[in-house]
XYZ file of N, CA and C in Angstrom:
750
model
N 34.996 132.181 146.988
C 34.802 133.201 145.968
C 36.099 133.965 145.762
N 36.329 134.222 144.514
C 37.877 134.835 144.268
C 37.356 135.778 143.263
N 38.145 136.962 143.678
C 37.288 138.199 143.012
C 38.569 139.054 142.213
N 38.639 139.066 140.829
C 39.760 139.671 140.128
C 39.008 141.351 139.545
N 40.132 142.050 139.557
C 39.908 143.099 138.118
C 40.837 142.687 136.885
N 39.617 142.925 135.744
C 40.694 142.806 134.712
C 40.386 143.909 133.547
N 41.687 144.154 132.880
C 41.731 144.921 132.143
C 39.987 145.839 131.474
N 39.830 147.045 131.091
C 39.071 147.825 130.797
C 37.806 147.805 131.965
N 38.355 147.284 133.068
C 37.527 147.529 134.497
C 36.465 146.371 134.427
N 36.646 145.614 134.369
C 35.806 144.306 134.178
C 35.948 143.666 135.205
N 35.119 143.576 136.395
C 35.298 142.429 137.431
C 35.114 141.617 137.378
N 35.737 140.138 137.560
C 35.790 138.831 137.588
C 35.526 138.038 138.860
N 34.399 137.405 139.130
C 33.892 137.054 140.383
C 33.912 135.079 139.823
N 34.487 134.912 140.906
C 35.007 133.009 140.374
C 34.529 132.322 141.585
N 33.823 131.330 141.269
C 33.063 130.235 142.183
C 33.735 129.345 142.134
N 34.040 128.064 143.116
C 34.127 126.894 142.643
C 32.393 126.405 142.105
N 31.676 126.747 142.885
C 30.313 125.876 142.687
C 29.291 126.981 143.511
N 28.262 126.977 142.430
C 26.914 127.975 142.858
C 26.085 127.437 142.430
N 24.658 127.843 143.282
C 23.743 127.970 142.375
C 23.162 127.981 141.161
N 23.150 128.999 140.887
C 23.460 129.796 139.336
C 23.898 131.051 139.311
N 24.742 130.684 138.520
C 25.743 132.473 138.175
C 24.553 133.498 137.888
N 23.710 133.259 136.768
C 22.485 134.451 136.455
C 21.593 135.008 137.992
N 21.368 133.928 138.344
C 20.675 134.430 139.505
C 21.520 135.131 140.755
N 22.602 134.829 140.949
C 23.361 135.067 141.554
C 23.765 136.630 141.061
N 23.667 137.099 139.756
C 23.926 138.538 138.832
C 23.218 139.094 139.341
N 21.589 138.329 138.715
C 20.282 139.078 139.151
C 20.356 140.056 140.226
N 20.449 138.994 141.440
C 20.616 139.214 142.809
C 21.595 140.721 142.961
N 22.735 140.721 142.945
C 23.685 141.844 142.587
C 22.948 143.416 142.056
N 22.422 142.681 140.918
C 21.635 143.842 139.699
C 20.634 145.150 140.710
N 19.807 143.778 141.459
C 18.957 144.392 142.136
C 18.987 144.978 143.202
N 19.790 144.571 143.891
C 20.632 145.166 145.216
C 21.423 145.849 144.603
N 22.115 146.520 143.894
C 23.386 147.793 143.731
C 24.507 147.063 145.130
N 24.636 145.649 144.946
C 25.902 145.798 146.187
C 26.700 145.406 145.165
N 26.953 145.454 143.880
C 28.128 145.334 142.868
C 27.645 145.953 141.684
N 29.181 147.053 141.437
C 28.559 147.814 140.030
C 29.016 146.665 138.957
N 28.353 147.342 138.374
C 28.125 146.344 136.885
C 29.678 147.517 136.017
N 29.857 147.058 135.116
C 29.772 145.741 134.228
C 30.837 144.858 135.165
N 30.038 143.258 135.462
C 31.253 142.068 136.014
C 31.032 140.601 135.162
N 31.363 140.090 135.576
C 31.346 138.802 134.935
C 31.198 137.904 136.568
N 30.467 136.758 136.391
C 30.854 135.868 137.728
C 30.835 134.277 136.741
N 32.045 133.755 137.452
C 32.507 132.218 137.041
C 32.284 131.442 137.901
N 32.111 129.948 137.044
C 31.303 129.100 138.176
C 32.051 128.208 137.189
N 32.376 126.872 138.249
C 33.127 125.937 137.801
C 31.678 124.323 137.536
N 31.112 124.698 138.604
C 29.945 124.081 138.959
C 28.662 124.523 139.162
N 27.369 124.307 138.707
C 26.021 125.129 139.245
C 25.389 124.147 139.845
N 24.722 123.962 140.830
C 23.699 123.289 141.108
C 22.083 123.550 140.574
N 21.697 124.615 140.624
C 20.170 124.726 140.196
C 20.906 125.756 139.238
N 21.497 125.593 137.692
C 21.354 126.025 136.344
C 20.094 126.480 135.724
N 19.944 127.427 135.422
C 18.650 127.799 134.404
C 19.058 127.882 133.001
N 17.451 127.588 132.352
C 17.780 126.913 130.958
C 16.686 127.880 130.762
N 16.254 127.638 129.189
C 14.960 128.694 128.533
C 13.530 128.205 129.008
N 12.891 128.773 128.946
C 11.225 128.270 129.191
C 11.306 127.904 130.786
N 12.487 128.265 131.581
C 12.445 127.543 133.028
C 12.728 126.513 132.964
N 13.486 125.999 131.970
C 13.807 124.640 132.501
C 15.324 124.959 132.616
N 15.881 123.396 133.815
C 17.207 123.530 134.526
C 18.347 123.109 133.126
N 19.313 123.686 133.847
C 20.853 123.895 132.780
C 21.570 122.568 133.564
N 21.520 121.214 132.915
C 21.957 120.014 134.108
C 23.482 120.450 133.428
N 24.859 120.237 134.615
C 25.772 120.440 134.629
C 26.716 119.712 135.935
N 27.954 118.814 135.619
C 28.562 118.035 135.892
C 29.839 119.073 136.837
N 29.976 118.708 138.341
C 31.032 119.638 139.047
C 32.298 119.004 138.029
N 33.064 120.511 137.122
C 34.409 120.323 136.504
C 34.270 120.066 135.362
N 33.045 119.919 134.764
C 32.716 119.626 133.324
C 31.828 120.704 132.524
N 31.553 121.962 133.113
C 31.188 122.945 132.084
C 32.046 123.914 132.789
N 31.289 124.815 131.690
C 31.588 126.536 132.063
C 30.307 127.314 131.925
N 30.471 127.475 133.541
C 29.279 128.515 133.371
C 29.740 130.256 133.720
N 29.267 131.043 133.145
C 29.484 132.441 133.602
C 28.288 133.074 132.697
N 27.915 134.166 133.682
C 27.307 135.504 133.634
C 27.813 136.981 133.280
N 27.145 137.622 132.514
C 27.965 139.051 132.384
C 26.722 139.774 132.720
N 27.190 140.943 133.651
C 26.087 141.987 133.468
C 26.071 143.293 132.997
N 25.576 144.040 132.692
C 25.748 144.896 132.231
C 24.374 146.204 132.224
N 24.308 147.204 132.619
C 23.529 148.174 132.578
C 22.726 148.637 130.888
N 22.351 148.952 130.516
C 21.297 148.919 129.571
C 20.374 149.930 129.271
N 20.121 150.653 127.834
C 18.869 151.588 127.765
C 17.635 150.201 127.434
N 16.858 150.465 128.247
C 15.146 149.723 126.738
C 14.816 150.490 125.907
N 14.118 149.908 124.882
C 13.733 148.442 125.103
C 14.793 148.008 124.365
N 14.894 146.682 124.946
C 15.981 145.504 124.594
C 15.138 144.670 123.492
N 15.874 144.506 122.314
C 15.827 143.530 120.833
C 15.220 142.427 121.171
N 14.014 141.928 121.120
C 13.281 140.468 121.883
C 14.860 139.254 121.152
N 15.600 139.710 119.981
C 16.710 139.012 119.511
C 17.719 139.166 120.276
N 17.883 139.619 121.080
C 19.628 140.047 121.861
C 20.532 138.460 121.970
N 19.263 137.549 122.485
C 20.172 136.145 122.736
C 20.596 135.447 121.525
N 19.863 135.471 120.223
C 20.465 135.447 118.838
C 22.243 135.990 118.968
N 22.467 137.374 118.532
C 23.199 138.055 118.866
C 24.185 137.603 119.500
N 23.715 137.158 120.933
C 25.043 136.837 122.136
C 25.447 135.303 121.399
N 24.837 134.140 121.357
C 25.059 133.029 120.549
C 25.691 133.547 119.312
N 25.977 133.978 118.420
C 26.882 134.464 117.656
C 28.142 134.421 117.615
N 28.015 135.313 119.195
C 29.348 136.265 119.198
C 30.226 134.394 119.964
N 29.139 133.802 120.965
C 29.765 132.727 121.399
C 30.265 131.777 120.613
N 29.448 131.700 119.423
C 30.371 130.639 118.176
C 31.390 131.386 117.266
N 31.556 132.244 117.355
C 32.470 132.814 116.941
C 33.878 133.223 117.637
N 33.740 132.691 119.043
C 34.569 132.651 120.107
C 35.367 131.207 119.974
N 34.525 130.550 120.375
C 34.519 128.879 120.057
C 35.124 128.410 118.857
N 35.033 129.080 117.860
C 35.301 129.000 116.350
C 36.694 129.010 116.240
N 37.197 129.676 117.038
C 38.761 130.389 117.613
C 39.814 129.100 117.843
N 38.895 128.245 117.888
C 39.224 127.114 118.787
C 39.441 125.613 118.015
N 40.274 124.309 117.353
C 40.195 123.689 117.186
C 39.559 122.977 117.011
N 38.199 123.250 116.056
C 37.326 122.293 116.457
C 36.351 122.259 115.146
N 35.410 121.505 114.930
C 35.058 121.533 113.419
C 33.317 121.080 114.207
N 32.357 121.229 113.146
C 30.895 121.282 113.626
C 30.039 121.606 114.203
N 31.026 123.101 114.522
C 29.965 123.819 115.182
C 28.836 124.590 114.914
N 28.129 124.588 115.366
C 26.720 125.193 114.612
C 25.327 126.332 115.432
N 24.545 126.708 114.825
C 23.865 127.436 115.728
C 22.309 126.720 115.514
N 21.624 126.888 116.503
C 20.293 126.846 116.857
C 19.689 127.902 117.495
N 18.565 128.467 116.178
C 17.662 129.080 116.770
C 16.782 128.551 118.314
N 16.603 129.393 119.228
C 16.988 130.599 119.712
C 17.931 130.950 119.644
N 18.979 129.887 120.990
C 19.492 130.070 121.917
C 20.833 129.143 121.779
N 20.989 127.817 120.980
C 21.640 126.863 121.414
C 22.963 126.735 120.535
N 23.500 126.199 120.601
C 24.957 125.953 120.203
C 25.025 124.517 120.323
N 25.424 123.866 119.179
C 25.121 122.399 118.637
C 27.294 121.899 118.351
N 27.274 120.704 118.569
C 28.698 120.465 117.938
C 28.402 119.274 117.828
N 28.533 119.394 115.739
C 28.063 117.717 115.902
C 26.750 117.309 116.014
N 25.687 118.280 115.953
C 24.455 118.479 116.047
C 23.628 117.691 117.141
N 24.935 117.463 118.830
C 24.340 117.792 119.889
C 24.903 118.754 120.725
N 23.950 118.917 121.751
C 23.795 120.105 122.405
C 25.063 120.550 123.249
N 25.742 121.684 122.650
C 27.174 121.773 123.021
C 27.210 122.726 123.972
N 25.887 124.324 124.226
C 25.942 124.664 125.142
C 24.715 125.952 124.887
N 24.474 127.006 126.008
C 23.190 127.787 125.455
C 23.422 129.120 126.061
N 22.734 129.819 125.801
C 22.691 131.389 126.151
C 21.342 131.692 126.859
N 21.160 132.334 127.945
C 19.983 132.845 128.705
C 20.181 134.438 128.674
N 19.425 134.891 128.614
C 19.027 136.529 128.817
C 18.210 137.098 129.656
N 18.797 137.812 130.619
C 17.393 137.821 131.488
C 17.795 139.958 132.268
N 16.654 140.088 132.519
C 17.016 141.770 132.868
C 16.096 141.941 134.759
N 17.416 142.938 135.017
C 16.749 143.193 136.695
C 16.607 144.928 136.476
N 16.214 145.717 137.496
C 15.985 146.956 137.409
C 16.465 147.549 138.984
N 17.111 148.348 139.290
C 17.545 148.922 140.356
C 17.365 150.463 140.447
N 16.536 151.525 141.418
C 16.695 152.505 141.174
C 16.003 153.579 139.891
N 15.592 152.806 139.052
C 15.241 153.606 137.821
C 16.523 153.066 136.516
N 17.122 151.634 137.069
C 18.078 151.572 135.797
C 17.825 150.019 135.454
N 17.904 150.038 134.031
C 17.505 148.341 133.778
C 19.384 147.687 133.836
N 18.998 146.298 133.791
C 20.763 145.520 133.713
C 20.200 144.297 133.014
N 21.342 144.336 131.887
C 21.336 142.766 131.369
C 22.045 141.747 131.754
N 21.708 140.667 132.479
C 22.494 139.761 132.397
C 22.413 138.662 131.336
N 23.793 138.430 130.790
C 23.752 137.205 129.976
C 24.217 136.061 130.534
N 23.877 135.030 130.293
C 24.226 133.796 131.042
C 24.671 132.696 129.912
N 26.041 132.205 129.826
C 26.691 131.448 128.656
C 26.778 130.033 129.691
N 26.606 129.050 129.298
C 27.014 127.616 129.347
C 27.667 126.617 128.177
N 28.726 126.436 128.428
C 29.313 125.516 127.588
C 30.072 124.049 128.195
N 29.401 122.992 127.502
C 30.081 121.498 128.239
C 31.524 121.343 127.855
N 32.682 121.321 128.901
C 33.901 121.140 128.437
C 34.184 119.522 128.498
N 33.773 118.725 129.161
C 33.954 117.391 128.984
C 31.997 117.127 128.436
N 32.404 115.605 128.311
C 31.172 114.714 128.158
C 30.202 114.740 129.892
N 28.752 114.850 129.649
C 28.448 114.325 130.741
C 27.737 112.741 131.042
N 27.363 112.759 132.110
C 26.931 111.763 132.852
C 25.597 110.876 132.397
N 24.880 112.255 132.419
C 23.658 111.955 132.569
C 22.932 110.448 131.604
N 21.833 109.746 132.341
C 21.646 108.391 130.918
C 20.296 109.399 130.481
N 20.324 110.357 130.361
C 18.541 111.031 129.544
C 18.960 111.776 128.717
N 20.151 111.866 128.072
C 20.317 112.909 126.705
C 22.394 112.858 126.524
N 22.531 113.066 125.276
C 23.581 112.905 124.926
C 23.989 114.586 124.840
N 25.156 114.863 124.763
C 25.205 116.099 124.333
C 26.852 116.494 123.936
N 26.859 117.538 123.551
C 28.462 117.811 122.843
C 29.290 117.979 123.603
N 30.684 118.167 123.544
C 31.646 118.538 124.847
C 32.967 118.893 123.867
N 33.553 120.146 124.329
C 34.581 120.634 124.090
C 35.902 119.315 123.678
N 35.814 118.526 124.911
C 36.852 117.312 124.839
C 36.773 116.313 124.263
N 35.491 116.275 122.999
C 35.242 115.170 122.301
C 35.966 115.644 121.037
N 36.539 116.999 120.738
C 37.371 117.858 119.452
C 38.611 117.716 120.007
N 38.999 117.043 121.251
C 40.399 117.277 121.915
C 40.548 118.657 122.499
N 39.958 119.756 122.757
C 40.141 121.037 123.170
C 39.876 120.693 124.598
N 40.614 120.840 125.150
C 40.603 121.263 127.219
C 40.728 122.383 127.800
N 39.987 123.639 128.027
C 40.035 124.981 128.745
C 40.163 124.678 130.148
N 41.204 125.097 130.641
C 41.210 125.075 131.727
C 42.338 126.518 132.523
N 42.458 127.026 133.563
C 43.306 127.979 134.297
C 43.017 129.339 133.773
N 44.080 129.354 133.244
C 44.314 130.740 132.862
C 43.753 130.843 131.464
N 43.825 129.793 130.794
C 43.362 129.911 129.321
C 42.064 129.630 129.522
N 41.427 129.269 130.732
C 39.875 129.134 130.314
C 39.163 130.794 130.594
N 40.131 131.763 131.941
C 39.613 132.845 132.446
C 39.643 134.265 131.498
N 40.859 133.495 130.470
C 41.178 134.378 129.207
C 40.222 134.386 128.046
N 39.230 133.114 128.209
C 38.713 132.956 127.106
C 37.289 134.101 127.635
N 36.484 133.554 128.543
C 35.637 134.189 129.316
C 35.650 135.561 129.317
N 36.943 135.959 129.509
C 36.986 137.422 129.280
C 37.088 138.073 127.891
N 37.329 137.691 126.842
C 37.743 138.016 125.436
C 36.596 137.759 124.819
N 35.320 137.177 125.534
C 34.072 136.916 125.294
C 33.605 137.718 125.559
N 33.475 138.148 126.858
C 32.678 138.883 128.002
C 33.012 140.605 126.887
N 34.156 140.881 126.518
C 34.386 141.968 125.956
C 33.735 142.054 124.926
N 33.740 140.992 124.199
C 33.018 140.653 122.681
C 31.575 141.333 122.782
N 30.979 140.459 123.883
C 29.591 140.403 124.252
C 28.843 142.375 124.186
N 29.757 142.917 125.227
C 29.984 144.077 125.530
C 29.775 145.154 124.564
N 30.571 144.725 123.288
C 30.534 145.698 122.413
C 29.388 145.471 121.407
N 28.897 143.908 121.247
C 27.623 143.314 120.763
C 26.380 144.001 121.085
N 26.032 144.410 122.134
C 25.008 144.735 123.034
C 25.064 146.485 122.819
N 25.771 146.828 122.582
C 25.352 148.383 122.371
C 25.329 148.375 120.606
N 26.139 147.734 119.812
C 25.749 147.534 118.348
C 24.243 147.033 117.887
N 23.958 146.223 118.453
C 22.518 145.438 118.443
C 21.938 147.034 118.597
N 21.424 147.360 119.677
C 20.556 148.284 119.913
C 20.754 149.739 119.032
N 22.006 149.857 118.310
C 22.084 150.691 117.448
C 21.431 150.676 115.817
N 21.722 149.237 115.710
C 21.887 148.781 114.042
C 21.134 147.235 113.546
N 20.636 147.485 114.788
C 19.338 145.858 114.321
C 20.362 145.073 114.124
N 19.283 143.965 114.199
C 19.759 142.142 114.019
C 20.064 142.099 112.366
N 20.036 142.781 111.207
C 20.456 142.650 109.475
C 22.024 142.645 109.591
N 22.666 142.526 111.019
C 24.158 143.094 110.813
C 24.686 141.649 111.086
N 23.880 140.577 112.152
C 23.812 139.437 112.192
C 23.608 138.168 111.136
N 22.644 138.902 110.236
C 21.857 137.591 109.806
C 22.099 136.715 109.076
N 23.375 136.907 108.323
C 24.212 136.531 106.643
C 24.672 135.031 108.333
N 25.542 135.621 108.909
C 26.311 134.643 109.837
C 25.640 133.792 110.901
N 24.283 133.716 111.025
C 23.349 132.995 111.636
C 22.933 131.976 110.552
N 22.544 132.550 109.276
C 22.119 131.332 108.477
C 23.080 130.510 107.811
N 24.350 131.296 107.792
C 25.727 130.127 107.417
C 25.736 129.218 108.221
N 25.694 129.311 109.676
C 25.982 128.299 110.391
C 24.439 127.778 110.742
N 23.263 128.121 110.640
C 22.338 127.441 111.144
C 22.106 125.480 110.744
N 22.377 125.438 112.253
C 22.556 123.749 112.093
C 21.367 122.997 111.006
N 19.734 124.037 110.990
C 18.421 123.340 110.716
C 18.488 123.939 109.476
N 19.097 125.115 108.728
C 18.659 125.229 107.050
C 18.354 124.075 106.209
N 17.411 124.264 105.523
C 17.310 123.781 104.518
C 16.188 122.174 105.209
N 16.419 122.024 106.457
C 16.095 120.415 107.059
C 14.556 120.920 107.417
N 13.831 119.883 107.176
C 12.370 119.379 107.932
C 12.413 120.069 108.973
N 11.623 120.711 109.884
C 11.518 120.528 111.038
C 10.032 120.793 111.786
N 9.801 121.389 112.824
C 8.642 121.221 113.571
C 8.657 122.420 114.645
N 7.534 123.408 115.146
C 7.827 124.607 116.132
C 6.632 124.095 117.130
N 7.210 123.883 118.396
C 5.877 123.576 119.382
C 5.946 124.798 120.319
N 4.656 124.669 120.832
C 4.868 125.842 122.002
C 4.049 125.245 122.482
N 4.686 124.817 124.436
C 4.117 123.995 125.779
C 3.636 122.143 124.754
N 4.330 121.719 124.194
C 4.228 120.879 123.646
C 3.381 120.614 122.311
N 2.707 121.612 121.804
C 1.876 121.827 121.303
C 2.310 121.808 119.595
N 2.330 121.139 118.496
C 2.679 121.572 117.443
C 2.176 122.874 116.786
N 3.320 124.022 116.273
C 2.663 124.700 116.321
C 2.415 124.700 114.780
N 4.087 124.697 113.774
C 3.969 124.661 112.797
C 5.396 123.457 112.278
N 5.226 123.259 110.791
C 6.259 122.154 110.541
C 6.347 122.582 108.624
N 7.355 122.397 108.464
C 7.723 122.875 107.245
C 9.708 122.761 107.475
N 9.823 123.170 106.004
C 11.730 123.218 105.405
C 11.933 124.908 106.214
N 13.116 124.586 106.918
C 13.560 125.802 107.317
C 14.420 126.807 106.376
N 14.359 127.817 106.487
C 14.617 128.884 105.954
C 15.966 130.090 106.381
N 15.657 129.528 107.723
C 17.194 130.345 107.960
C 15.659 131.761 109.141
N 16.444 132.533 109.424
C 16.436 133.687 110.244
C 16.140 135.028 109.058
N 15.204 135.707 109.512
C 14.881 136.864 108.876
C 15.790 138.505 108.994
N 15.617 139.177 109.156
C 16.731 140.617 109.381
C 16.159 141.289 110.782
N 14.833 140.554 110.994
C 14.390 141.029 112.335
C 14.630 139.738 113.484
N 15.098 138.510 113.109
C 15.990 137.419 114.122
C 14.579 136.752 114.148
N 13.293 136.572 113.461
C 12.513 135.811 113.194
C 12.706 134.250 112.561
N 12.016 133.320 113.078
C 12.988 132.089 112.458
C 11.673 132.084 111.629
N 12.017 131.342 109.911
C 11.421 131.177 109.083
C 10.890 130.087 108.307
N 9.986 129.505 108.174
C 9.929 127.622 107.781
C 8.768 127.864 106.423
N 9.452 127.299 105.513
C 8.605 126.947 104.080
C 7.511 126.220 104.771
N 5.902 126.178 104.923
C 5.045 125.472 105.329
C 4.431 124.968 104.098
N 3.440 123.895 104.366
C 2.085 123.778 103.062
C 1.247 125.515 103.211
N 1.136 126.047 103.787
C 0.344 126.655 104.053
C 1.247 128.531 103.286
N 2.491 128.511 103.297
C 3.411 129.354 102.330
C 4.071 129.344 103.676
N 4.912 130.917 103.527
C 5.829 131.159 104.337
C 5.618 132.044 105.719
N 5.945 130.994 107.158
C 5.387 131.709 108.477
C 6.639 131.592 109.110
N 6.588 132.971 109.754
C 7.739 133.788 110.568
C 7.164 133.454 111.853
N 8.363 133.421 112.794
C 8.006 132.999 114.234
C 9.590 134.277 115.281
N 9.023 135.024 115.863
C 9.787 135.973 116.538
C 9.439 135.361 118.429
N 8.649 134.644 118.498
C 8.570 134.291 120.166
C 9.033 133.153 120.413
N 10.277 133.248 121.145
C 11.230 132.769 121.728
C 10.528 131.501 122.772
N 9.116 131.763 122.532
C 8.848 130.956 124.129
C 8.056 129.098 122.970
N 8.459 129.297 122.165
C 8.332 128.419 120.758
C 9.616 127.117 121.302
N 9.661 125.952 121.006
C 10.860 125.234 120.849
C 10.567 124.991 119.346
N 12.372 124.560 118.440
C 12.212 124.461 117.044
C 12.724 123.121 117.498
N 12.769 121.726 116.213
C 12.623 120.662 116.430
C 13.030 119.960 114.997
N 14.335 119.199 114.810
C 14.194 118.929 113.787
C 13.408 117.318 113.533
N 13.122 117.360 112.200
C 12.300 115.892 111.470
C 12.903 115.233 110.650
N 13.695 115.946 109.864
C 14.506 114.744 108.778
C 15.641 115.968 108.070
């Protein structure tokens, strides 16, 4: 573990290989044995968390994982992870690279596969809530034979050293100032730049929840309250619970 300060008091906590960075925050959050606001870097995770509980699979040397935490009034925007995905393609954007895109919730598409995702999750210590955000992004291709997915090094872009700890942090700041704007000025300050890039406008698609179809219709883009929106037979149905997967059809 290698533990930096950096500029505007931001601690930088660097793994070769953990667990998971979020849980590893959590952990922190709830115990008060590290003040917040930090960031922790992980070169490698072994047990990654993904949305709905499912695992974040990740290759030792082939993503980036990091956590930010941060202290917090409630209630927190059920949209905040909208928001943080934003600010992350707009980071990324920075960057050499063409097709990048967003997916409601959570996901970040390049090339319209899965290039990397955002988790949100809150601990309470004392009488004080903390957000942690949890960013994953694939910098190479992985392994795995059960799903294809995007990678930084398929655009030619390689983060690595100092330029990867620079990026993390110029994020982590981003994020920072995101998170008290959100809770000031609603998700309408977002929404023009969610539906520019939304990978599914305009396309077929399908909303299940626990496998379940829920609804299927032409997507619409994101509402001013971070509701995702789909033309149905039935007219127009808004969906704000995150615990939904969206799905495209044609």
């Amino acid at each position: 573990m290698k533990t930096k300060t950096l500029p505007t008091s931001l601690q930088l906590i660097e793994f070769d290989s953990i667990d998971s960075t979020n849980s590893w925050a959590l952990n922190q959050c709830r115990t008060g044995d590290l003040s917040v606001p930090f960031v922790v870097v992980a070169h490698h995770q072994t047990h990654g968390q993904g949305r709905l509980g499912r695992s974040w699979y990740s290759e030792k040397g082939k993503s980036l994982c990091f956590s930010l935490a941060l202290q917090v009034q409630l209630p927190l925007p059920v949209w905040m992870g909208l928001a943080v995905g934003i600010d992350v393609h707009r980071e990324l954007s920075k960057l050499p690279i063409s097709g990048l895109a967003l997916k409601w919730p959570n996901d970040l598409l390049l090339n319209q596969l899965k290039l990397g995702g955002v988790l949100c999750q809150t601990a309470s210590h004392r009488g004080l809530t903390y957000l942690v955000i949890g960013v994953g992004i694939n910098l190479m291709s992985l392994q795995s034979p059960s799903f294809q997915c995007g990678a930084l090094s398929q655009c030619g872009v390689h983060l690595a050293g100092h330029q990867k700890t620079q990026w993390v942090y110029q994020l982590a700041c981003r994020l920072r100032e995101t998170v008290v704007h959100a809770q000031s000025y609603g998700f309408s300050q977002f929404q023009d730049y969610f539906n520019q890039f939304d990978a599914y406008l305009g396309r077929l698609v399908e909303l299940r929840q626990n496998g379940v179809l829920v609804a299927s219709g032409y997507s619409l883009g994101v509402s001013d309250e971070g509701a995702y929106c789909i033309q149905t037979d039935q007219g127009k149905q808004t969906f704000l619970n995150a615990d939904v997967s969206l799905r495209i059809l044609s």
